Amino acid sequence: MNDTTQLPDSRPVRGRSGAAATAAPPPARAAGRRRPASGQWAAWGFLAPVTVYLAVFYAYPLYRNIDLSLRNYTVRSFVQGDAPFTGLQNYQVVFHDPTFVPALLHTVVFTAVSLVFQYSIGLALAVFFTQHFRLSATLRALFLVPWLLPLIVSASTWSWMLNSDSGIVNAGLHAVGVGPVNWLTSPTWSLTSVIIANIWIGVPFNLVVLYSGLQTIPGSLYEAAALDGADAWQRFRHITFPLLRPVSAITLLLGLVYTLKVFDIIWIMTKGGPTDSSTTFATWSYRLGFGNLLPAFGPGAAVGNLLVVTALAFGLLYVRVQRKQGLS
């Protein structure tokens, strides 16, 4: 009798306790599920301003530029928004334009020469300033002046310096017995003039970025190489340049994107002339869209899209190379 009365009493008690034990975890799991959800909403909240900014100031202008290049826009249709769709006709007009080949060549030469000299001079100055001699900080600050000046001021200064009649450059050439050079009005020298000005403006950027990269290289590597008998050139070739390669890649990529879209310097100094001798895609696109009494919005937008595609291609190439280096 006692056993039969105790068993029913003890089993339900154990059953209740077991049920309570098994029922307790679900609220904990539910609470654990709520935390990631709240964290995800917080992440979206932080991303929302950036997403809106990119959509308004990058995605929408790019969409509008593509739409311009695919329609026959005039001043009237640009205001009213009823331009007819023409497909790739504007691109065909650009490719068959006699200005296309010279503008392409000038863009390639302007970009390549500027990048080579900007990087080389910037790297040489960065290595020079790692010596930490007296007044090195002051000189580094002075080298930043061309980068800090507004482009209109820099371009105007170079226009005055390279003036054929009253420029200081021709005055210096005259002092050493060299005849005057028509830097800005000669088809032979106009592209060279804007390249020189662009190099002068871009060197400080390369100096700052490459100098920062040099600070991350451990000094013990140079000490070990010096003990092994390596001279300055060997230390630069086998230590500095290889370890600076990631910084060099991003420096050249940013310089490429910046140089492709350079407009202010060329337009202020030469306006792409004379006879299109310094015309690049950037100046040609502006001249097509805004430089004539009858603007050609469609072809101008098409030329601008060619610049965008070129910059995007090099950007994707950089990402692919960096990914391969990370995997290796």
Tab-separated table of N, CA and C in Angstrom, residues 217-240:
chain	number	residue	atom	x	y	z
A	217	ILE	N	57.944	49.539	-42.901
A	217	ILE	CA	59.000	48.549	-43.143
A	217	ILE	C	59.927	48.522	-41.927
A	218	PRO	N	60.128	47.357	-41.292
A	218	PRO	CA	60.982	47.300	-40.095
A	218	PRO	C	62.424	47.698	-40.407
A	219	GLY	N	63.002	48.509	-39.524
A	219	GLY	CA	64.392	48.911	-39.707
A	219	GLY	C	65.369	47.766	-39.521
A	220	SER	N	64.945	46.688	-38.805
A	220	SER	CA	65.840	45.552	-38.594
A	220	SER	C	66.206	44.870	-39.906
A	221	LEU	N	65.321	44.928	-40.893
A	221	LEU	CA	65.630	44.321	-42.187
A	221	LEU	C	66.796	45.040	-42.861
A	222	TYR	N	66.810	46.358	-42.779
A	222	TYR	CA	67.916	47.116	-43.366
A	222	TYR	C	69.219	46.868	-42.607
A	223	GLU	N	69.132	46.731	-41.279
A	223	GLU	CA	70.328	46.462	-40.489
A	223	GLU	C	70.901	45.097	-40.822
A	224	ALA	N	70.026	44.092	-40.973
A	224	ALA	CA	70.505	42.752	-41.329
A	224	ALA	C	71.127	42.744	-42.725
A	225	ALA	N	70.508	43.461	-43.668
A	225	ALA	CA	71.058	43.524	-45.019
A	225	ALA	C	72.404	44.245	-45.028
A	226	ALA	N	72.538	45.299	-44.225
A	226	ALA	CA	73.808	46.018	-44.161
A	226	ALA	C	74.906	45.128	-43.578
A	227	LEU	N	74.565	44.310	-42.589
A	227	LEU	CA	75.544	43.391	-42.024
A	227	LEU	C	75.976	42.332	-43.039
A	228	ASP	N	75.067	41.985	-43.949
A	228	ASP	CA	75.405	41.014	-44.995
A	228	ASP	C	76.175	41.641	-46.147
A	229	GLY	N	76.422	42.949	-46.091
A	229	GLY	CA	77.206	43.612	-47.114
A	229	GLY	C	76.404	44.220	-48.248
A	230	ALA	N	75.084	44.351	-48.106
A	230	ALA	CA	74.253	44.929	-49.168
A	230	ALA	C	74.429	46.446	-49.186
A	231	ASP	N	74.600	46.992	-50.376
A	231	ASP	CA	74.714	48.445	-50.494
A	231	ASP	C	73.324	49.076	-50.553
A	232	ALA	N	73.280	50.396	-50.751
A	232	ALA	CA	72.003	51.117	-50.717
A	232	ALA	C	71.077	50.657	-51.838
A	233	TRP	N	71.618	50.483	-53.041
A	233	TRP	CA	70.782	50.061	-54.160
A	233	TRP	C	70.229	48.651	-53.935
A	234	GLN	N	71.041	47.735	-53.417
A	234	GLN	CA	70.574	46.380	-53.155
A	234	GLN	C	69.506	46.348	-52.063
A	235	ARG	N	69.660	47.188	-51.047
A	235	ARG	CA	68.626	47.259	-50.004
A	235	ARG	C	67.314	47.789	-50.575
A	236	PHE	N	67.429	48.783	-51.454
A	236	PHE	CA	66.210	49.304	-52.063
A	236	PHE	C	65.574	48.255	-52.974
A	237	ARG	N	66.369	47.562	-53.757
A	237	ARG	CA	65.842	46.615	-54.736
A	237	ARG	C	65.232	45.384	-54.087
A	238	HIS	N	65.853	44.877	-53.019
A	238	HIS	CA	65.421	43.614	-52.430
A	238	HIS	C	64.572	43.769	-51.171
A	239	ILE	N	64.517	44.958	-50.603
A	239	ILE	CA	63.731	45.152	-49.382
A	239	ILE	C	62.653	46.216	-49.591
A	240	THR	N	63.078	47.424	-49.945
A	240	THR	CA	62.135	48.545	-50.013
A	240	THR	C	61.090	48.332	-51.088
